[in-house]
Amino acid sequence: PVIQMGSFRTKTIDDEFDVCSWYTQHRLPAIARLSGCIAARTMLCAAGWAKFSVLYEFTSLEDRRKSKLPCQDNKEKDLKS
């Protein structure tokens, strides 16, 4: 398996709720439907500058490269998936 990991934080608590809601309801399910995806999850960080971490796990690097991740900049694309 191969993993892709990222991290993020927000400026306000309202932004935090919006982003977490979007990840939970749209982004993670869209990623999980990709061919070769084993799991997609967010994690809360215990220390450091980022409050959240995102982990995507795929069966192989080749499967990850073949999978086109849903666009982060346009939430509508994920909503239609």
PDB file of N, CA and C in Angstrom:
ATOM      1  N   PRO A   1       0.818  -1.213   0.000  1.00  0.00           N
ATOM      2  CA  PRO A   1       0.000   0.000   0.000  1.00  0.00           C
ATOM      3  C   PRO A   1       0.856   1.269   0.000  1.00  0.00           C
ATOM      4  N   VAL A   2       0.266   2.361  -0.413  1.00  0.00           N
ATOM      5  CA  VAL A   2       0.923   3.662  -0.426  1.00  0.00           C
ATOM      6  C   VAL A   2      -0.026   4.669   0.212  1.00  0.00           C
ATOM      7  N   ILE A   3       0.544   5.646   0.926  1.00  0.00           N
ATOM      8  CA  ILE A   3      -0.297   6.660   1.553  1.00  0.00           C
ATOM      9  C   ILE A   3       0.060   8.048   1.028  1.00  0.00           C
ATOM     10  N   GLN A   4      -0.922   8.905   1.072  1.00  0.00           N
ATOM     11  CA  GLN A   4      -0.730  10.326   0.798  1.00  0.00           C
ATOM     12  C   GLN A   4      -1.255  11.037   2.035  1.00  0.00           C
ATOM     13  N   MET A   5      -0.466  11.941   2.577  1.00  0.00           N
ATOM     14  CA  MET A   5      -0.860  12.618   3.803  1.00  0.00           C
ATOM     15  C   MET A   5      -0.715  14.121   3.640  1.00  0.00           C
ATOM     16  N   GLY A   6      -1.661  14.839   4.199  1.00  0.00           N
ATOM     17  CA  GLY A   6      -1.628  16.294   4.181  1.00  0.00           C
ATOM     18  C   GLY A   6      -2.095  16.832   5.511  1.00  0.00           C
ATOM     19  N   SER A   7      -2.008  18.130   5.676  1.00  0.00           N
ATOM     20  CA  SER A   7      -2.452  18.745   6.923  1.00  0.00           C
ATOM     21  C   SER A   7      -3.036  20.117   6.629  1.00  0.00           C
ATOM     22  N   PHE A   8      -3.873  20.585   7.547  1.00  0.00           N
ATOM     23  CA  PHE A   8      -4.453  21.904   7.390  1.00  0.00           C
ATOM     24  C   PHE A   8      -4.904  22.453   8.740  1.00  0.00           C
ATOM     25  N   ARG A   9      -5.109  23.740   8.755  1.00  0.00           N
ATOM     26  CA  ARG A   9      -5.718  24.418   9.894  1.00  0.00           C
ATOM     27  C   ARG A   9      -6.563  25.547   9.327  1.00  0.00           C
ATOM     28  N   THR A  10      -7.463  26.046  10.115  1.00  0.00           N
ATOM     29  CA  THR A  10      -8.356  27.119   9.668  1.00  0.00           C
ATOM     30  C   THR A  10      -8.133  28.357  10.530  1.00  0.00           C
ATOM     31  N   LYS A  11      -8.647  29.481  10.038  1.00  0.00           N
ATOM     32  CA  LYS A  11      -8.461  30.742  10.775  1.00  0.00           C
ATOM     33  C   LYS A  11      -9.520  30.951  11.858  1.00  0.00           C
ATOM     34  N   THR A  12     -10.731  30.451  11.598  1.00  0.00           N
ATOM     35  CA  THR A  12     -11.817  30.661  12.565  1.00  0.00           C
ATOM     36  C   THR A  12     -12.506  29.346  12.879  1.00  0.00           C
ATOM     37  N   ILE A  13     -13.221  29.308  13.982  1.00  0.00           N
ATOM     38  CA  ILE A  13     -13.968  28.107  14.361  1.00  0.00           C
ATOM     39  C   ILE A  13     -15.084  27.829  13.353  1.00  0.00           C
ATOM     40  N   ASP A  14     -15.672  28.881  12.788  1.00  0.00           N
ATOM     41  CA  ASP A  14     -16.702  28.681  11.762  1.00  0.00           C
ATOM     42  C   ASP A  14     -16.116  28.009  10.527  1.00  0.00           C
ATOM     43  N   ASP A  15     -14.921  28.448  10.117  1.00  0.00           N
ATOM     44  CA  ASP A  15     -14.244  27.810   8.988  1.00  0.00           C
ATOM     45  C   ASP A  15     -13.935  26.343   9.300  1.00  0.00           C
ATOM     46  N   GLU A  16     -13.548  26.092  10.534  1.00  0.00           N
ATOM     47  CA  GLU A  16     -13.231  24.730  10.949  1.00  0.00           C
ATOM     48  C   GLU A  16     -14.450  23.818  10.787  1.00  0.00           C
ATOM     49  N   PHE A  17     -15.610  24.289  11.240  1.00  0.00           N
ATOM     50  CA  PHE A  17     -16.831  23.497  11.099  1.00  0.00           C
ATOM     51  C   PHE A  17     -17.177  23.269   9.626  1.00  0.00           C
ATOM     52  N   ASP A  18     -17.035  24.303   8.814  1.00  0.00           N
ATOM     53  CA  ASP A  18     -17.341  24.183   7.383  1.00  0.00           C
ATOM     54  C   ASP A  18     -16.415  23.188   6.689  1.00  0.00           C
ATOM     55  N   VAL A  19     -15.117  23.313   6.927  1.00  0.00           N
ATOM     56  CA  VAL A  19     -14.148  22.438   6.279  1.00  0.00           C
ATOM     57  C   VAL A  19     -14.322  20.991   6.752  1.00  0.00           C
ATOM     58  N   CYS A  20     -14.480  20.804   8.035  1.00  0.00           N
ATOM     59  CA  CYS A  20     -14.658  19.444   8.560  1.00  0.00           C
ATOM     60  C   CYS A  20     -15.943  18.809   8.034  1.00  0.00           C
ATOM     61  N   SER A  21     -16.988  19.588   7.944  1.00  0.00           N
ATOM     62  CA  SER A  21     -18.251  19.099   7.391  1.00  0.00           C
ATOM     63  C   SER A  21     -18.074  18.696   5.934  1.00  0.00           C
ATOM     64  N   TRP A  22     -17.394  19.538   5.146  1.00  0.00           N
ATOM     65  CA  TRP A  22     -17.159  19.238   3.734  1.00  0.00           C
ATOM     66  C   TRP A  22     -16.334  17.966   3.582  1.00  0.00           C
ATOM     67  N   TYR A  23     -15.262  17.823   4.374  1.00  0.00           N
ATOM     68  CA  TYR A  23     -14.456  16.610   4.298  1.00  0.00           C
ATOM     69  C   TYR A  23     -15.302  15.383   4.624  1.00  0.00           C
ATOM     70  N   THR A  24     -16.055  15.448   5.704  1.00  0.00           N
ATOM     71  CA  THR A  24     -16.843  14.304   6.155  1.00  0.00           C
ATOM     72  C   THR A  24     -17.949  13.926   5.176  1.00  0.00           C
ATOM     73  N   GLN A  25     -18.655  14.914   4.663  1.00  0.00           N
ATOM     74  CA  GLN A  25     -19.827  14.642   3.840  1.00  0.00           C
ATOM     75  C   GLN A  25     -19.527  14.478   2.355  1.00  0.00           C
ATOM     76  N   HIS A  26     -18.446  15.083   1.862  1.00  0.00           N
ATOM     77  CA  HIS A  26     -18.215  15.098   0.421  1.00  0.00           C
ATOM     78  C   HIS A  26     -16.841  14.569   0.001  1.00  0.00           C
ATOM     79  N   ARG A  27     -15.803  15.158   0.520  1.00  0.00           N
ATOM     80  CA  ARG A  27     -14.449  14.826   0.046  1.00  0.00           C
ATOM     81  C   ARG A  27     -14.061  13.378   0.342  1.00  0.00           C
ATOM     82  N   LEU A  28     -14.164  12.948   1.596  1.00  0.00           N
ATOM     83  CA  LEU A  28     -13.737  11.600   1.951  1.00  0.00           C
ATOM     84  C   LEU A  28     -14.556  10.520   1.232  1.00  0.00           C
ATOM     85  N   PRO A  29     -15.884  10.650   1.139  1.00  0.00           N
ATOM     86  CA  PRO A  29     -16.632   9.651   0.367  1.00  0.00           C
ATOM     87  C   PRO A  29     -16.230   9.627  -1.108  1.00  0.00           C
ATOM     88  N   ALA A  30     -15.935  10.788  -1.692  1.00  0.00           N
ATOM     89  CA  ALA A  30     -15.511  10.837  -3.098  1.00  0.00           C
ATOM     90  C   ALA A  30     -14.163  10.141  -3.279  1.00  0.00           C
ATOM     91  N   ILE A  31     -13.246  10.350  -2.362  1.00  0.00           N
ATOM     92  CA  ILE A  31     -11.936   9.697  -2.423  1.00  0.00           C
ATOM     93  C   ILE A  31     -12.109   8.185  -2.242  1.00  0.00           C
ATOM     94  N   ALA A  32     -12.933   7.784  -1.283  1.00  0.00           N
ATOM     95  CA  ALA A  32     -13.125   6.364  -0.983  1.00  0.00           C
ATOM     96  C   ALA A  32     -13.689   5.591  -2.176  1.00  0.00           C
ATOM     97  N   ARG A  33     -14.399   6.264  -3.062  1.00  0.00           N
ATOM     98  CA  ARG A  33     -14.963   5.603  -4.246  1.00  0.00           C
ATOM     99  C   ARG A  33     -13.944   5.397  -5.367  1.00  0.00           C
ATOM    100  N   LEU A  34     -12.776   6.001  -5.265  1.00  0.00           N
ATOM    101  CA  LEU A  34     -11.768   5.871  -6.320  1.00  0.00           C
ATOM    102  C   LEU A  34     -11.227   4.450  -6.383  1.00  0.00           C
ATOM    103  N   SER A  35     -10.943   4.007  -7.588  1.00  0.00           N
ATOM    104  CA  SER A  35     -10.365   2.687  -7.786  1.00  0.00           C
ATOM    105  C   SER A  35      -9.014   2.605  -7.078  1.00  0.00           C
ATOM    106  N   GLY A  36      -8.816   1.557  -6.313  1.00  0.00           N
ATOM    107  CA  GLY A  36      -7.555   1.359  -5.617  1.00  0.00           C
ATOM    108  C   GLY A  36      -7.488   2.003  -4.244  1.00  0.00           C
ATOM    109  N   CYS A  37      -8.516   2.752  -3.855  1.00  0.00           N
ATOM    110  CA  CYS A  37      -8.503   3.392  -2.534  1.00  0.00           C
ATOM    111  C   CYS A  37      -8.855   2.368  -1.454  1.00  0.00           C
ATOM    112  N   ILE A  38      -8.020   2.292  -0.446  1.00  0.00           N
ATOM    113  CA  ILE A  38      -8.270   1.419   0.698  1.00  0.00           C
ATOM    114  C   ILE A  38      -9.032   2.188   1.767  1.00  0.00           C
ATOM    115  N   ALA A  39      -8.587   3.414   2.049  1.00  0.00           N
ATOM    116  CA  ALA A  39      -9.216   4.217   3.100  1.00  0.00           C
ATOM    117  C   ALA A  39      -8.908   5.696   2.893  1.00  0.00           C
ATOM    118  N   ALA A  40      -9.779   6.521   3.447  1.00  0.00           N
ATOM    119  CA  ALA A  40      -9.581   7.974   3.461  1.00  0.00           C
ATOM    120  C   ALA A  40     -10.101   8.467   4.803  1.00  0.00           C
ATOM    121  N   ARG A  41      -9.284   9.230   5.502  1.00  0.00           N
ATOM    122  CA  ARG A  41      -9.715   9.674   6.836  1.00  0.00           C
ATOM    123  C   ARG A  41      -9.053  10.997   7.209  1.00  0.00           C
ATOM    124  N   THR A  42      -9.670  11.684   8.146  1.00  0.00           N
ATOM    125  CA  THR A  42      -9.058  12.867   8.745  1.00  0.00           C
ATOM    126  C   THR A  42      -8.713  12.514  10.188  1.00  0.00           C
ATOM    127  N   MET A  43      -7.712  13.205  10.708  1.00  0.00           N
ATOM    128  CA  MET A  43      -7.289  12.976  12.082  1.00  0.00           C
ATOM    129  C   MET A  43      -7.057  14.320  12.761  1.00  0.00           C
ATOM    130  N   LEU A  44      -7.333  14.382  14.028  1.00  0.00           N
ATOM    131  CA  LEU A  44      -7.089  15.570  14.830  1.00  0.00           C
ATOM    132  C   LEU A  44      -5.688  15.478  15.408  1.00  0.00           C
ATOM    133  N   CYS A  45      -4.880  16.513  15.210  1.00  0.00           N
ATOM    134  CA  CYS A  45      -3.498  16.526  15.686  1.00  0.00           C
ATOM    135  C   CYS A  45      -3.430  16.900  17.158  1.00  0.00           C
ATOM    136  N   ALA A  46      -2.561  16.251  17.888  1.00  0.00           N
ATOM    137  CA  ALA A  46      -2.399  16.520  19.317  1.00  0.00           C
ATOM    138  C   ALA A  46      -1.452  17.690  19.567  1.00  0.00           C
ATOM    139  N   ALA A  47      -0.520  17.933  18.647  1.00  0.00           N
ATOM    140  CA  ALA A  47       0.452  19.016  18.815  1.00  0.00           C
ATOM    141  C   ALA A  47       0.934  19.465  17.439  1.00  0.00           C
ATOM    142  N   GLY A  48       1.475  20.674  17.379  1.00  0.00           N
ATOM    143  CA  GLY A  48       2.015  21.183  16.123  1.00  0.00           C
ATOM    144  C   GLY A  48       1.148  22.280  15.530  1.00  0.00           C
ATOM    145  N   TRP A  49       1.594  22.827  14.409  1.00  0.00           N
ATOM    146  CA  TRP A  49       0.899  23.974  13.818  1.00  0.00           C
ATOM    147  C   TRP A  49      -0.421  23.580  13.159  1.00  0.00           C
ATOM    148  N   ALA A  50      -0.494  22.376  12.607  1.00  0.00           N
ATOM    149  CA  ALA A  50      -1.724  21.956  11.935  1.00  0.00           C
ATOM    150  C   ALA A  50      -2.669  21.316  12.940  1.00  0.00           C
ATOM    151  N   LYS A  51      -3.929  21.630  12.825  1.00  0.00           N
ATOM    152  CA  LYS A  51      -4.897  21.030  13.732  1.00  0.00           C
ATOM    153  C   LYS A  51      -5.414  19.704  13.187  1.00  0.00           C
ATOM    154  N   PHE A  52      -5.444  19.576  11.858  1.00  0.00           N
ATOM    155  CA  PHE A  52      -5.985  18.375  11.228  1.00  0.00           C
ATOM    156  C   PHE A  52      -4.991  17.777  10.252  1.00  0.00           C
ATOM    157  N   SER A  53      -5.083  16.464  10.111  1.00  0.00           N
ATOM    158  CA  SER A  53      -4.299  15.743   9.128  1.00  0.00           C
ATOM    159  C   SER A  53      -5.268  14.937   8.273  1.00  0.00           C
ATOM    160  N   VAL A  54      -4.901  14.742   7.019  1.00  0.00           N
ATOM    161  CA  VAL A  54      -5.718  13.977   6.084  1.00  0.00           C
ATOM    162  C   VAL A  54      -4.866  12.835   5.555  1.00  0.00           C
ATOM    163  N   LEU A  55      -5.417  11.628   5.533  1.00  0.00           N
ATOM    164  CA  LEU A  55      -4.686  10.455   5.085  1.00  0.00           C
ATOM    165  C   LEU A  55      -5.496   9.719   4.023  1.00  0.00           C
ATOM    166  N   TYR A  56      -4.867   9.474   2.879  1.00  0.00           N
ATOM    167  CA  TYR A  56      -5.463   8.665   1.822  1.00  0.00           C
ATOM    168  C   TYR A  56      -4.557   7.453   1.647  1.00  0.00           C
ATOM    169  N   GLU A  57      -5.145   6.257   1.618  1.00  0.00           N
ATOM    170  CA  GLU A  57      -4.371   5.035   1.444  1.00  0.00           C
ATOM    171  C   GLU A  57      -4.851   4.314   0.182  1.00  0.00           C
ATOM    172  N   PHE A  58      -3.891   3.956  -0.671  1.00  0.00           N
ATOM    173  CA  PHE A  58      -4.186   3.271  -1.928  1.00  0.00           C
ATOM    174  C   PHE A  58      -3.449   1.942  -1.980  1.00  0.00           C
ATOM    175  N   THR A  59      -3.936   1.043  -2.827  1.00  0.00           N
ATOM    176  CA  THR A  59      -3.346  -0.287  -2.937  1.00  0.00           C
ATOM    177  C   THR A  59      -1.924  -0.256  -3.472  1.00  0.00           C
ATOM    178  N   SER A  60      -1.603   0.730  -4.329  1.00  0.00           N
ATOM    179  CA  SER A  60      -0.249   0.838  -4.873  1.00  0.00           C
ATOM    180  C   SER A  60      -0.010   2.262  -5.370  1.00  0.00           C
ATOM    181  N   LEU A  61       1.245   2.594  -5.599  1.00  0.00           N
ATOM    182  CA  LEU A  61       1.585   3.903  -6.140  1.00  0.00           C
ATOM    183  C   LEU A  61       0.997   4.057  -7.544  1.00  0.00           C
ATOM    184  N   GLU A  62       1.006   2.986  -8.303  1.00  0.00           N
ATOM    185  CA  GLU A  62       0.423   3.025  -9.644  1.00  0.00           C
ATOM    186  C   GLU A  62      -1.076   3.343  -9.586  1.00  0.00           C
ATOM    187  N   ASP A  63      -1.798   2.694  -8.655  1.00  0.00           N
ATOM    188  CA  ASP A  63      -3.234   2.984  -8.515  1.00  0.00           C
ATOM    189  C   ASP A  63      -3.468   4.424  -8.086  1.00  0.00           C
ATOM    190  N   ARG A  64      -2.623   4.948  -7.199  1.00  0.00           N
ATOM    191  CA  ARG A  64      -2.766   6.338  -6.769  1.00  0.00           C
ATOM    192  C   ARG A  64      -2.548   7.275  -7.946  1.00  0.00           C
ATOM    193  N   ARG A  65      -1.549   7.009  -8.742  1.00  0.00           N
ATOM    194  CA  ARG A  65      -1.252   7.866  -9.896  1.00  0.00           C
ATOM    195  C   ARG A  65      -2.358   7.813 -10.934  1.00  0.00           C
ATOM    196  N   LYS A  66      -3.004   6.659 -11.090  1.00  0.00           N
ATOM    197  CA  LYS A  66      -4.101   6.522 -12.047  1.00  0.00           C
ATOM    198  C   LYS A  66      -5.382   7.197 -11.555  1.00  0.00           C
ATOM    199  N   SER A  67      -5.534   7.310 -10.244  1.00  0.00           N
ATOM    200  CA  SER A  67      -6.751   7.896  -9.671  1.00  0.00           C
ATOM    201  C   SER A  67      -6.699   9.407  -9.760  1.00  0.00           C
ATOM    202  N   LYS A  68      -7.755   9.972 -10.287  1.00  0.00           N
ATOM    203  CA  LYS A  68      -7.837  11.427 -10.360  1.00  0.00           C
ATOM    204  C   LYS A  68      -8.605  11.906  -9.129  1.00  0.00           C
ATOM    205  N   LEU A  69      -7.885  12.578  -8.226  1.00  0.00           N
ATOM    206  CA  LEU A  69      -8.526  13.056  -7.007  1.00  0.00           C
ATOM    207  C   LEU A  69      -9.522  14.157  -7.331  1.00  0.00           C
ATOM    208  N   PRO A  70     -10.666  14.150  -6.660  1.00  0.00           N
ATOM    209  CA  PRO A  70     -11.642  15.226  -6.865  1.00  0.00           C
ATOM    210  C   PRO A  70     -11.017  16.582  -6.551  1.00  0.00           C
ATOM    211  N   CYS A  71     -11.413  17.585  -7.275  1.00  0.00           N
ATOM    212  CA  CYS A  71     -10.864  18.936  -7.141  1.00  0.00           C
ATOM    213  C   CYS A  71     -11.211  19.542  -5.788  1.00  0.00           C
ATOM    214  N   GLN A  72     -10.208  20.080  -5.115  1.00  0.00           N
ATOM    215  CA  GLN A  72     -10.440  20.745  -3.829  1.00  0.00           C
ATOM    216  C   GLN A  72     -11.009  22.136  -4.010  1.00  0.00           C
ATOM    217  N   ASP A  73     -10.684  22.784  -5.122  1.00  0.00           N
ATOM    218  CA  ASP A  73     -11.091  24.167  -5.323  1.00  0.00           C
ATOM    219  C   ASP A  73     -12.549  24.308  -5.732  1.00  0.00           C
ATOM    220  N   ASN A  74     -13.139  23.226  -6.215  1.00  0.00           N
ATOM    221  CA  ASN A  74     -14.511  23.306  -6.679  1.00  0.00           C
ATOM    222  C   ASN A  74     -15.330  22.220  -5.998  1.00  0.00           C
ATOM    223  N   LYS A  75     -15.940  22.540  -4.875  1.00  0.00           N
ATOM    224  CA  LYS A  75     -16.679  21.565  -4.101  1.00  0.00           C
ATOM    225  C   LYS A  75     -17.826  20.959  -4.909  1.00  0.00           C
ATOM    226  N   GLU A  76     -18.330  21.661  -5.891  1.00  0.00           N
ATOM    227  CA  GLU A  76     -19.444  21.158  -6.688  1.00  0.00           C
ATOM    228  C   GLU A  76     -19.076  19.864  -7.400  1.00  0.00           C
ATOM    229  N   LYS A  77     -17.827  19.714  -7.837  1.00  0.00           N
ATOM    230  CA  LYS A  77     -17.419  18.481  -8.502  1.00  0.00           C
ATOM    231  C   LYS A  77     -17.554  17.287  -7.566  1.00  0.00           C
ATOM    232  N   ASP A  78     -17.175  17.460  -6.294  1.00  0.00           N
ATOM    233  CA  ASP A  78     -17.313  16.375  -5.328  1.00  0.00           C
ATOM    234  C   ASP A  78     -18.778  16.092  -5.039  1.00  0.00           C
ATOM    235  N   LEU A  79     -19.594  17.121  -5.007  1.00  0.00           N
ATOM    236  CA  LEU A  79     -21.009  16.939  -4.709  1.00  0.00           C
ATOM    237  C   LEU A  79     -21.702  16.112  -5.779  1.00  0.00           C
ATOM    238  N   LYS A  80     -21.242  16.215  -7.009  1.00  0.00           N
ATOM    239  CA  LYS A  80     -21.855  15.486  -8.113  1.00  0.00           C
ATOM    240  C   LYS A  80     -21.348  14.045  -8.214  1.00  0.00           C
ATOM    241  N   SER A  81     -20.250  13.724  -7.533  1.00  0.00           N
ATOM    242  CA  SER A  81     -19.651  12.390  -7.630  1.00  0.00           C
ATOM    243  C   SER A  81     -20.520  11.346  -6.961  1.00  0.00           C
TER     244      SER A  81
END
